[in-house]
Short mmCIF file of C-alpha atoms in Angstrom, two decimals:
data_model
loop_
_atom_site.label_atom_id
_atom_site.label_comp_id
_atom_site.label_asym_id
_atom_site.label_seq_id
_atom_site.Cartn_x
_atom_site.Cartn_y
_atom_site.Cartn_z
CA UNK A 477 -19.35 12.64 6.26
CA UNK A 478 -20.88 11.79 2.88
CA UNK A 479 -18.79 9.83 0.37
CA UNK A 480 -19.08 8.59 -3.18
CA UNK A 481 -17.12 5.54 -4.34
CA UNK A 482 -15.43 4.66 -7.61
CA UNK A 483 -14.35 1.05 -7.36
CA UNK A 484 -16.31 -0.74 -4.64
CA UNK A 485 -13.89 -3.62 -4.20
CA UNK A 486 -13.21 -5.62 -1.05
CA UNK A 487 -11.02 -2.89 0.43
CA UNK A 488 -13.51 -0.03 0.14
CA UNK A 489 -16.35 -2.32 1.17
CA UNK A 490 -14.43 -3.02 4.37
CA UNK A 491 -13.44 0.63 4.83
CA UNK A 492 -17.08 1.62 4.38
CA UNK A 493 -17.81 -0.48 7.48
CA UNK A 494 -14.88 1.05 9.39
CA UNK A 495 -15.83 4.63 8.50
CA UNK A 496 -19.42 3.87 9.48
CA UNK A 497 -18.22 2.70 12.89
CA UNK A 498 -16.04 5.76 13.43
CA UNK A 499 -18.43 8.45 12.16
CA UNK A 500 -22.10 8.50 13.21
CA UNK A 501 -22.85 10.81 10.27
CA UNK A 502 -21.16 8.59 7.66
CA UNK A 503 -23.22 7.97 4.53
CA UNK A 504 -22.50 6.64 1.04
CA UNK A 505 -24.33 8.65 -1.59
CA UNK A 506 -23.57 6.27 -4.46
CA UNK A 507 -20.97 4.23 -6.27
CA UNK A 508 -19.70 3.13 -9.66
CA UNK A 509 -18.31 -0.38 -10.14
CA UNK A 510 -19.26 -2.91 -12.83
CA UNK A 511 -18.31 -5.77 -10.47
CA UNK A 512 -18.70 -4.49 -6.88
CA UNK A 513 -17.01 -7.19 -4.82
CA UNK A 514 -17.25 -5.06 -1.68
CA UNK A 515 -21.01 -4.63 -1.87
CA UNK A 516 -21.64 -7.75 0.21
CA UNK A 517 -19.63 -6.30 3.12
CA UNK A 518 -21.74 -3.14 3.15
CA UNK A 519 -24.93 -5.19 2.99
CA UNK A 520 -23.73 -7.45 5.81
CA UNK A 521 -23.34 -4.43 8.07
CA UNK A 522 -26.55 -2.74 7.01
CA UNK A 523 -24.87 0.10 5.13
CA UNK A 524 -26.80 1.60 2.23
CA UNK A 525 -24.48 1.89 -0.83
CA UNK A 526 -26.61 4.65 -2.31
CA UNK A 527 -27.29 5.19 -5.99
CA UNK A 528 -25.65 2.88 -8.52
CA UNK A 529 -24.20 4.95 -11.38
CA UNK A 530 -23.33 3.72 -14.85
CA UNK A 531 -20.08 5.70 -15.16
CA UNK A 532 -17.56 7.50 -12.94
CA UNK A 533 -18.38 10.73 -14.78
CA UNK A 534 -22.08 10.46 -13.93
CA UNK A 535 -21.33 9.81 -10.27
CA UNK A 536 -18.98 12.80 -10.01
CA UNK A 537 -21.33 15.08 -11.94
CA UNK A 538 -24.16 14.26 -9.52
CA UNK A 539 -22.09 15.59 -6.59
CA UNK A 540 -23.61 15.79 -3.13
CA UNK A 541 -20.68 14.26 -1.21
CA UNK A 542 -17.75 15.46 0.91
CA UNK A 543 -15.18 12.90 -0.23
CA UNK A 544 -14.67 10.88 -3.40
CA UNK A 545 -13.17 7.47 -2.51
CA UNK A 546 -11.26 5.57 -5.19
CA UNK A 547 -10.74 1.82 -4.92
CA UNK A 548 -10.57 0.84 -8.59
CA UNK A 549 -7.73 -1.32 -9.99
CA UNK A 550 -4.40 0.48 -9.75
CA UNK A 551 -3.97 1.31 -13.42
CA UNK A 552 -7.26 3.28 -13.34
CA UNK A 553 -6.43 5.41 -10.29
CA UNK A 554 -4.84 8.23 -12.28
CA UNK A 555 -7.88 8.72 -14.52
CA UNK A 556 -10.24 8.66 -11.55
CA UNK A 557 -8.07 11.03 -9.51
CA UNK A 558 -7.92 13.41 -12.47
CA UNK A 559 -11.71 13.27 -12.78
CA UNK A 560 -12.13 14.19 -9.12
CA UNK A 561 -9.50 16.94 -9.12
CA UNK A 562 -10.96 18.60 -12.19
CA UNK A 563 -14.40 18.51 -10.52
CA UNK A 564 -13.00 20.24 -7.43
CA UNK A 565 -13.46 17.20 -5.17
CA UNK A 566 -11.60 16.15 -2.06
CA UNK A 567 -10.34 12.65 -2.92
CA UNK A 568 -9.23 9.57 -0.99
CA UNK A 569 -7.35 7.08 -3.18
CA UNK A 570 -6.32 3.63 -2.12
CA UNK A 571 -2.66 2.81 -2.56
CA UNK A 572 -0.80 2.75 -4.85
CA UNK A 573 -2.12 5.98 -6.31
CA UNK A 574 -0.48 5.29 -9.70
CA UNK A 575 0.85 2.15 -11.36
CA UNK A 576 3.91 3.28 -13.34
CA UNK A 577 6.72 5.84 -13.45
CA UNK A 578 5.02 7.50 -16.43
CA UNK A 579 1.80 7.87 -14.43
CA UNK A 580 3.88 9.25 -11.55
CA UNK A 581 5.00 12.15 -13.70
CA UNK A 582 1.45 12.74 -14.92
CA UNK A 583 0.05 12.86 -11.38
CA UNK A 584 2.88 15.14 -10.29
CA UNK A 585 1.79 17.58 -13.00
CA UNK A 586 -1.80 17.37 -11.79
CA UNK A 587 -0.63 18.08 -8.24
CA UNK A 588 1.33 21.08 -9.50
CA UNK A 589 -1.87 22.36 -11.09
CA UNK A 590 -4.35 21.55 -8.30
CA UNK A 591 -2.14 21.33 -5.21
CA UNK A 592 -1.63 18.30 -2.95
CA UNK A 593 -4.19 19.14 -0.28
CA UNK A 594 -7.25 17.69 -2.01
CA UNK A 595 -5.72 14.23 -2.48
CA UNK A 596 -5.60 11.83 0.47
CA UNK A 597 -3.94 8.42 0.27
CA UNK A 598 -4.71 5.07 1.90
CA UNK A 599 -1.22 4.31 3.20
CA UNK A 600 -2.84 2.99 6.34
CA UNK A 601 0.29 1.83 8.17
CA UNK A 602 1.29 5.46 8.78
CA UNK A 603 -1.55 5.41 11.30
CA UNK A 604 -0.42 2.25 13.11
CA UNK A 605 0.40 2.77 16.81
CA UNK A 606 3.63 0.79 16.43
CA UNK A 607 4.90 3.02 13.64
CA UNK A 608 3.99 6.17 15.53
CA UNK A 609 5.96 4.84 18.51
CA UNK A 610 8.94 4.16 16.22
CA UNK A 611 8.88 7.73 14.92
CA UNK A 612 8.58 9.05 18.48
CA UNK A 613 11.63 7.00 19.52
CA UNK A 614 13.58 8.46 16.61
CA UNK A 615 12.46 12.01 17.39
CA UNK A 616 13.26 11.56 21.09
CA UNK A 617 16.85 10.72 20.17
CA UNK A 618 16.75 7.13 21.36
CA UNK A 619 18.27 5.85 18.13
CA UNK A 620 20.78 8.59 17.46
CA UNK A 621 21.66 8.85 13.79
CA UNK A 622 20.07 6.03 11.76
CA UNK A 623 22.73 3.98 9.96
CA UNK A 624 20.92 1.00 8.45
CA UNK A 625 17.53 -0.72 8.34
CA UNK A 626 16.53 -4.34 7.80
CA UNK A 627 12.87 -4.91 6.91
CA UNK A 628 10.55 -7.59 5.53
CA UNK A 629 6.95 -8.31 4.65
CA UNK A 630 6.07 -11.97 4.20
CA UNK A 631 2.52 -13.26 3.70
CA UNK A 632 0.67 -16.52 4.20
CA UNK A 633 0.45 -18.99 1.28
CA UNK A 634 -3.31 -18.41 0.95
CA UNK A 635 -2.65 -14.68 0.57
CA UNK A 636 0.11 -15.32 -1.94
CA UNK A 637 -2.27 -17.56 -3.90
CA UNK A 638 -4.81 -14.72 -3.88
CA UNK A 639 -2.31 -12.53 -5.72
CA UNK A 640 -1.75 -15.29 -8.26
CA UNK A 641 -5.53 -15.47 -8.88
CA UNK A 642 -6.67 -11.86 -8.58
CA UNK A 643 -6.45 -9.04 -11.16
CA UNK A 644 -3.28 -8.03 -9.31
CA UNK A 645 -1.48 -10.93 -10.97
CA UNK A 646 -0.88 -8.75 -14.03
CA UNK A 647 1.68 -5.96 -13.78
CA UNK A 648 -0.23 -4.04 -16.46
CA UNK A 649 -3.03 -3.59 -13.89
CA UNK A 650 -1.24 -3.74 -10.51
CA UNK A 651 2.07 -2.11 -11.44
CA UNK A 652 3.90 -4.98 -9.71
CA UNK A 653 3.69 -6.96 -6.50
CA UNK A 654 6.31 -4.73 -4.86
CA UNK A 655 4.21 -1.68 -5.71
CA UNK A 656 0.79 -3.15 -4.91
CA UNK A 657 1.60 -4.85 -1.62
CA UNK A 658 4.87 -3.46 -0.29
CA UNK A 659 4.44 0.26 -1.03
CA UNK A 660 3.06 0.48 2.54
CA UNK A 661 6.34 -0.72 3.99
CA UNK A 662 8.57 1.28 1.67
CA UNK A 663 6.64 4.41 2.59
CA UNK A 664 7.20 3.70 6.29
CA UNK A 665 10.95 3.39 5.90
CA UNK A 666 11.20 6.39 3.56
CA UNK A 667 9.43 8.38 6.27
CA UNK A 668 11.62 6.97 9.04
CA UNK A 669 14.89 7.58 7.19
CA UNK A 670 13.85 11.06 6.10
CA UNK A 671 15.59 11.13 2.73
CA UNK A 672 15.02 9.96 -0.81
CA UNK A 673 16.41 6.66 -2.07
CA UNK A 674 19.17 7.17 -4.63
CA UNK A 675 20.41 3.72 -5.71
CA UNK A 676 18.67 0.34 -5.81
CA UNK A 677 19.63 -3.25 -6.60
CA UNK A 678 17.14 -6.10 -6.53
CA UNK A 679 16.70 -9.78 -7.34
CA UNK A 680 13.65 -12.01 -7.38
CA UNK A 681 11.21 -13.98 -9.46
CA UNK A 682 8.73 -16.82 -9.12
CA UNK A 683 9.76 -20.11 -7.55
CA UNK A 684 6.79 -21.16 -5.41
CA UNK A 685 3.67 -20.66 -7.52
CA UNK A 686 4.87 -22.68 -10.51
CA UNK A 687 3.46 -25.92 -12.01
CA UNK A 688 6.07 -28.22 -10.46
CA UNK A 689 4.97 -27.20 -6.94
CA UNK A 690 1.29 -28.02 -7.42
CA UNK A 691 0.45 -30.20 -4.35
CA UNK A 692 -1.60 -32.53 -6.55
CA UNK A 693 1.68 -33.95 -7.86
CA UNK A 694 2.14 -35.35 -4.35
CA UNK A 695 -1.39 -36.70 -4.09
CA UNK A 696 -2.77 -33.69 -2.16
CA UNK A 697 -6.03 -32.85 -3.88
CA UNK A 698 -7.50 -30.49 -1.30
CA UNK A 699 -6.41 -27.02 -2.50
CA UNK A 700 -8.91 -25.11 -0.39
CA UNK A 701 -6.03 -23.36 1.42
CA UNK A 702 -5.12 -21.55 -1.79
CA UNK A 703 -8.70 -20.41 -2.41
CA UNK A 704 -9.44 -19.18 1.11
CA UNK A 705 -9.36 -15.54 0.05
CA UNK A 706 -11.90 -14.77 -2.71
CA UNK A 707 -11.02 -12.73 -5.77
CA UNK A 708 -13.04 -10.00 -7.41
CA UNK A 709 -12.91 -8.47 -10.88
CA UNK A 710 -11.18 -10.66 -13.48
CA UNK A 711 -10.30 -13.36 -10.95
CA UNK A 712 -8.96 -16.81 -11.78
CA UNK A 713 -8.95 -20.25 -10.14
CA UNK A 714 -5.44 -21.07 -11.34
CA UNK A 715 -2.78 -20.90 -8.65
CA UNK A 716 0.31 -22.80 -9.77
CA UNK A 717 -0.19 -22.61 -13.53
CA UNK A 718 -1.70 -19.14 -13.81
CA UNK A 719 -1.02 -16.59 -16.51
CA UNK A 720 0.07 -13.72 -14.25
CA UNK A 721 3.50 -12.12 -14.40
CA UNK A 722 4.13 -10.97 -10.82
CA UNK A 723 6.90 -12.36 -8.61
CA UNK A 724 6.49 -14.49 -5.49
CA UNK A 725 9.74 -13.47 -3.80
CA UNK A 726 12.05 -10.46 -4.04
CA UNK A 727 15.00 -8.96 -2.19
CA UNK A 728 16.33 -5.43 -2.59
CA UNK A 729 19.04 -3.16 -1.21
CA UNK A 730 18.72 0.61 -1.19
CA UNK A 731 21.08 3.51 -0.54
CA UNK A 732 19.47 6.78 0.52
CA UNK A 733 20.69 10.31 -0.17
CA UNK A 734 21.73 10.68 3.48
CA UNK A 735 23.81 7.48 3.34
CA UNK A 736 21.38 5.19 5.17
CA UNK A 737 21.20 1.64 3.83
CA UNK A 738 18.02 -0.47 3.67
CA UNK A 739 17.51 -4.09 2.77
CA UNK A 740 14.02 -5.34 2.11
CA UNK A 741 12.68 -8.87 1.58
CA UNK A 742 9.23 -10.13 0.59
CA UNK A 743 7.95 -13.68 0.10
CA UNK A 744 4.41 -14.87 -0.71
CA UNK A 745 4.72 -18.34 0.85
CA UNK A 746 5.38 -17.86 4.57
CA UNK A 747 3.41 -20.28 6.79
CA UNK A 748 4.44 -18.24 9.86
CA UNK A 749 4.23 -14.78 8.37
CA UNK A 750 5.79 -11.64 9.80
CA UNK A 751 6.12 -7.96 8.95
CA UNK A 752 9.06 -6.67 10.87
CA UNK A 753 11.97 -4.27 10.97
CA UNK A 754 15.26 -3.69 12.75
CA UNK A 755 16.62 -0.15 12.80
CA UNK A 756 20.25 0.36 13.79
CA UNK A 757 21.35 3.80 14.93
CA UNK A 758 24.44 5.28 16.53
CA UNK A 759 22.76 5.37 19.96
CA UNK A 760 20.14 2.65 19.85
CA UNK A 761 18.44 -0.24 18.09
CA UNK A 762 14.71 -0.52 17.40
CA UNK A 763 12.96 -3.79 16.54
CA UNK A 764 9.32 -4.29 15.73
CA UNK A 765 6.84 -6.66 14.14
CA UNK A 766 3.41 -5.43 13.08
CA UNK A 767 1.93 -8.92 12.99
CA UNK A 768 3.41 -10.12 16.28
CA UNK A 769 2.51 -6.68 17.72
CA UNK A 770 5.84 -6.08 19.46
CA UNK A 771 8.20 -3.12 19.69
CA UNK A 772 11.51 -2.81 21.52
CA UNK A 773 14.26 -0.19 21.75
CA UNK A 774 17.69 -1.01 23.20
CA UNK A 775 20.39 1.50 24.14
CA UNK A 776 23.87 0.96 22.67
CA UNK A 777 26.03 2.02 25.64
CA UNK A 778 24.02 0.63 28.56
CA UNK A 779 22.38 -2.25 26.67
CA UNK A 780 19.27 -1.32 28.62
CA UNK A 781 15.84 -1.78 27.05
CA UNK A 782 14.12 1.61 27.12
CA UNK A 783 10.91 0.49 25.38
CA UNK A 784 9.39 -2.99 25.40
CA UNK A 785 5.80 -2.84 24.27
CA UNK A 786 3.11 -5.26 23.10
CA UNK A 787 0.01 -4.01 21.28
CA UNK A 788 -3.51 -5.33 21.67
CA UNK A 789 -5.34 -6.31 18.49
CA UNK A 790 -8.70 -4.75 17.73
CA UNK A 791 -11.63 -6.64 16.27
CA UNK A 792 -12.30 -3.94 13.70
CA UNK A 793 -8.86 -3.36 12.22
CA UNK A 794 -7.18 -5.41 9.49
CA UNK A 795 -3.97 -3.42 9.93
CA UNK A 796 -2.85 -3.57 13.56
CA UNK A 797 -5.14 -0.86 14.89
CA UNK A 798 -4.47 1.49 11.99
CA UNK A 799 -7.71 1.26 9.98
CA UNK A 800 -9.99 2.84 12.56
CA UNK A 801 -7.40 5.52 13.36
CA UNK A 802 -7.12 6.36 9.68
CA UNK A 803 -10.90 6.54 9.30
CA UNK A 804 -11.25 8.86 12.30
CA UNK A 805 -8.44 11.16 11.17
CA UNK A 806 -9.64 11.27 7.56
CA UNK A 807 -13.11 12.30 8.75
CA UNK A 808 -11.56 14.95 11.01
CA UNK A 809 -9.47 16.21 8.10
CA UNK A 810 -12.32 16.39 5.60
CA UNK A 811 -14.86 17.90 7.96
CA UNK A 812 -12.62 19.99 10.26
CA UNK A 813 -9.22 20.35 8.46
CA UNK A 814 -7.42 18.09 10.93
CA UNK A 815 -3.82 16.98 10.24
CA UNK A 816 -2.82 13.81 8.41
CA UNK A 817 0.44 11.84 8.75
CA UNK A 818 0.93 11.06 5.05
CA UNK A 819 0.62 12.95 1.76
CA UNK A 820 0.23 12.09 -1.93
CA UNK A 821 3.87 13.09 -2.41
CA UNK A 822 4.88 10.44 0.13
CA UNK A 823 2.82 7.92 -1.84
CA UNK A 824 4.45 8.89 -5.13
CA UNK A 825 7.94 8.62 -3.63
CA UNK A 826 7.22 5.17 -2.19
CA UNK A 827 5.90 4.14 -5.61
CA UNK A 828 9.02 5.39 -7.35
CA UNK A 829 11.13 3.25 -5.02
CA UNK A 830 8.97 0.15 -5.56
CA UNK A 831 8.97 0.51 -9.33
CA UNK A 832 12.72 1.18 -9.38
CA UNK A 833 13.24 -2.04 -7.41
CA UNK A 834 11.42 -3.84 -10.20
CA UNK A 835 13.52 -2.11 -12.87
CA UNK A 836 16.65 -3.23 -11.01
CA UNK A 837 15.31 -6.79 -10.72
CA UNK A 838 14.58 -7.02 -14.43
CA UNK A 839 17.84 -5.45 -15.57
CA UNK A 840 20.06 -7.04 -12.89
CA UNK A 841 21.77 -3.67 -12.61
CA UNK A 842 22.00 -0.99 -9.96
CA UNK A 843 19.39 1.65 -10.80
CA UNK A 844 20.30 5.30 -10.22
CA UNK A 845 17.12 7.13 -9.16
CA UNK A 846 18.50 10.66 -9.49
CA UNK A 847 17.33 11.15 -13.10
CA UNK A 848 13.86 10.04 -12.01
CA UNK A 849 13.86 12.54 -9.14
CA UNK A 850 14.96 15.32 -11.49
CA UNK A 851 12.07 14.68 -13.86
CA UNK A 852 9.63 14.21 -10.99
CA UNK A 853 10.64 17.50 -9.36
CA UNK A 854 10.30 19.30 -12.70
CA UNK A 855 6.79 17.89 -13.05
CA UNK A 856 5.89 19.21 -9.59
CA UNK A 857 6.68 22.77 -10.66
CA UNK A 858 4.24 24.90 -12.65
CA UNK A 859 6.76 24.86 -15.46
CA UNK A 860 6.74 21.06 -15.42
CA UNK A 861 2.96 20.99 -15.20
CA UNK A 862 2.54 22.72 -18.53
CA UNK A 863 5.53 21.23 -20.35
#
């Protein structure tokens, strides 16, 4: 498979390596990026990045590829997706595919015009073996009717510090931390629950990465922990006194249209990080942790454990065995029309939930999503596309 890249950041540099491992015919024809942080990863693995273009338009006009891959900063995704759709390309966009509710409506109109089938999304956790086992347990009736879900994604302090230093520290570019980082998780639980979220309340802010918590106040001058993960475009060295506006902790509660309740918690300062869930149904309970690589299902009546599984890590994957599966299935889809487990509409719906959580956090009010869904659905129709 031949690809062209707009936005050769760390993620697409790494995915270039993964795709190269999964597809013997993989080749990059060229890229556009004024600050290609991911170039070193390609070079390290002997992958030719192809022609360097001076604009996205020039790269797309040159053609000669099967898939246009977009890894630019979030606020630019919409423009780059539009460019590819109007050129007739098949497109893979990293998540989140848009950075605001307004952009959500605009992309919905583009999908109404061009259809959803030419836009693929990098919601990689849909490909994780643990998640696929969770969905199978649901479909096999082991859980009964889902009643409520408890979920969390917490990250190491060095990773949290990365967000405080990277371009993602500004909501104008990232959308928000909840959107940028946690849209993966929200998409998983939207897919599990099988309904749209209707009402959201949320609270959060920044309490860790603030000046008073700078370790130097306590005589600790070695801050290498907080600089372990390098930044790319528009990065900063400031961790505790930075100028970003993202949160470093947030909690949210969600009610879905089918009555299921979800609570979600994220924190950027977890020295023993985890990414886990507990799903409570009328017939069973499912617990899992992507980082600890464990999954268990327990029956309500017998209290017997029907599934107790541990997953083996792979050297290639950054996402619990999901990256290489995604690469293989994307190649199969592009070259042979194989199926995919996630769509751009799933990505937009996860984004709406994330952004609504942030609206609720800012306003300290319960946000009713139904007016958003009404406008979104109108945009997805041909009438909405031309309005």
